Coordinates of C-alpha atoms in Angstrom, one line a residue:
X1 CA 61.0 -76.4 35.9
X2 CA 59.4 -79.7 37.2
X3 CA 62.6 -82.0 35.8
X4 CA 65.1 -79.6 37.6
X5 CA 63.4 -79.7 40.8
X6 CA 63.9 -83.1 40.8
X7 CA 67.6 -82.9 40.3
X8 CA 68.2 -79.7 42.4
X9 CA 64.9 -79.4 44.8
X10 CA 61.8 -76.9 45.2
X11 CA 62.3 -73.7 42.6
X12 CA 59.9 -70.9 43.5
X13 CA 58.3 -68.7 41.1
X14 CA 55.5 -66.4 40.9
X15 CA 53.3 -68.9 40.6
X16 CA 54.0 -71.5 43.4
X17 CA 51.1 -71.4 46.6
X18 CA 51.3 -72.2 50.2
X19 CA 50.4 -75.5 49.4
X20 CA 48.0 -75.4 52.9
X21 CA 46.3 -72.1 51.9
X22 CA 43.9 -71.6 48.8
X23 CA 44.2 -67.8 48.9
X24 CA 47.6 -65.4 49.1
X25 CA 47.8 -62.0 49.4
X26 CA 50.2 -60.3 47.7
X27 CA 48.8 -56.6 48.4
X28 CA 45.5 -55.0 49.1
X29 CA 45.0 -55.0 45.4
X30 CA 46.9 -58.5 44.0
X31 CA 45.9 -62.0 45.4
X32 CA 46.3 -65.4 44.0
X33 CA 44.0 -67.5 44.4
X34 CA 43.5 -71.8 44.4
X35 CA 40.8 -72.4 42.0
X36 CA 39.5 -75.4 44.3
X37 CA 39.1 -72.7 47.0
X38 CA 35.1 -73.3 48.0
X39 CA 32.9 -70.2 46.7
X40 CA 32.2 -69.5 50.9
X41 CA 35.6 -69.5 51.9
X42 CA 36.3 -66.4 48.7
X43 CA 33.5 -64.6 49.8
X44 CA 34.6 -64.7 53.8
X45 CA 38.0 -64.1 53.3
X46 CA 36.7 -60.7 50.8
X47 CA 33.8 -60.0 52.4
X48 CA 32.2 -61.1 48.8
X49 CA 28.7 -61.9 47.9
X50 CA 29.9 -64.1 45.1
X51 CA 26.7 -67.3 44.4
X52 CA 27.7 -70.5 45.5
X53 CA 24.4 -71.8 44.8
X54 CA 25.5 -73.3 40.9
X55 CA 29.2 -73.8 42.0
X56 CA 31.4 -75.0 44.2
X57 CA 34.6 -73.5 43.8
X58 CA 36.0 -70.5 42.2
X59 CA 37.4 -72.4 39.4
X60 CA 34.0 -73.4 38.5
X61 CA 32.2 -70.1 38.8
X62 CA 34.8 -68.1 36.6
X63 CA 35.0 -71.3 33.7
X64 CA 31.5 -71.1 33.9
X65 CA 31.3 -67.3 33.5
X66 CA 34.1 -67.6 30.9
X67 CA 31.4 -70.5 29.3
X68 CA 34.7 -72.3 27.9
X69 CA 37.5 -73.6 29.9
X70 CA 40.2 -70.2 29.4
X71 CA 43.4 -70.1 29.0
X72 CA 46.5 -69.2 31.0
X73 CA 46.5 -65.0 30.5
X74 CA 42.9 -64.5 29.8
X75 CA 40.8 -62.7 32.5
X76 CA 37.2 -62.0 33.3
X77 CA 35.5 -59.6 35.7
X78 CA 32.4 -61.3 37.8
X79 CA 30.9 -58.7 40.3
X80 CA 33.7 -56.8 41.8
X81 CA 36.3 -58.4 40.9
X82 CA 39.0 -59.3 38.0
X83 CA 39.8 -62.7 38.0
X84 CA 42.8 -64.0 35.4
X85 CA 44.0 -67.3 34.9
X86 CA 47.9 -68.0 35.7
X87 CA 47.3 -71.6 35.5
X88 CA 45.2 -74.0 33.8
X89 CA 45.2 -77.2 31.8
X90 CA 42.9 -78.9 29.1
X91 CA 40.7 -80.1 31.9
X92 CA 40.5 -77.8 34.8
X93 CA 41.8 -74.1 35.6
X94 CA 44.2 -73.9 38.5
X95 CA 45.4 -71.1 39.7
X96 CA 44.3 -67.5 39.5
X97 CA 45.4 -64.2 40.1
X98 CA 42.0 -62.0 41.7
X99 CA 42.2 -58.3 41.8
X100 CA 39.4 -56.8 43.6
X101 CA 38.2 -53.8 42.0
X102 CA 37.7 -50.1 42.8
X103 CA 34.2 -49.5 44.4
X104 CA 32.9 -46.6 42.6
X105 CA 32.6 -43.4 45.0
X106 CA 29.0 -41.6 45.3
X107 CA 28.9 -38.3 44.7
X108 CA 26.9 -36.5 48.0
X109 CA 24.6 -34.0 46.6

């Protein structure tokens, strides 16, 4: 894809970002999200609790929870949410797709 951008210009896919924001949202269930997004600015924009206190970013808190650098296609859960990666390289992760999860319903007694 990269070589015939530069011959015909900018090709989107599913996997190109707003280059100026870290997170999109696709639906109320399907985001993707910039792994360099900071930890504060994920847990503002999903009213989160997620720790920034080890980490950063994103990308470091779900390689750390992974405890391996993962691969395009894996996924992990941390807290309420389903984090998978869409891209990554043998250094960093990049990109990821975040699916916040259903918050179980109490049953009133």
């Amino acid at each position: 894809e990269d070589v015939l951008e530069q011959i015909v210009g900018d090709i989107g896919d599913e996997h190109d970002v707003d280059e100026t924001r870290f997170i999109l949202k696709h639906s109320e269930s399907s985001y993707t999200v910039k792994a360099l997004t900071p930890i504060e600015d994920f847990n503002e924009f999903f009213d989160a609790r997620l720790s920034d206190e080890e980490f950063d970013t994103i990308g470091g808190l779900v390689t750390n929870a992974f405890g391996y650098l993962p691969r395009r296609g894996e996924s992990i859960t941390i807290g309420d949410y389903r984090f998978q990666v869409l891209r990554a390289d043998n250094r960093r992760v990049h990109l990821l797709h975040v699916t916040p999860l259903p918050v179980p319903v109490m049953a009133s007694e």
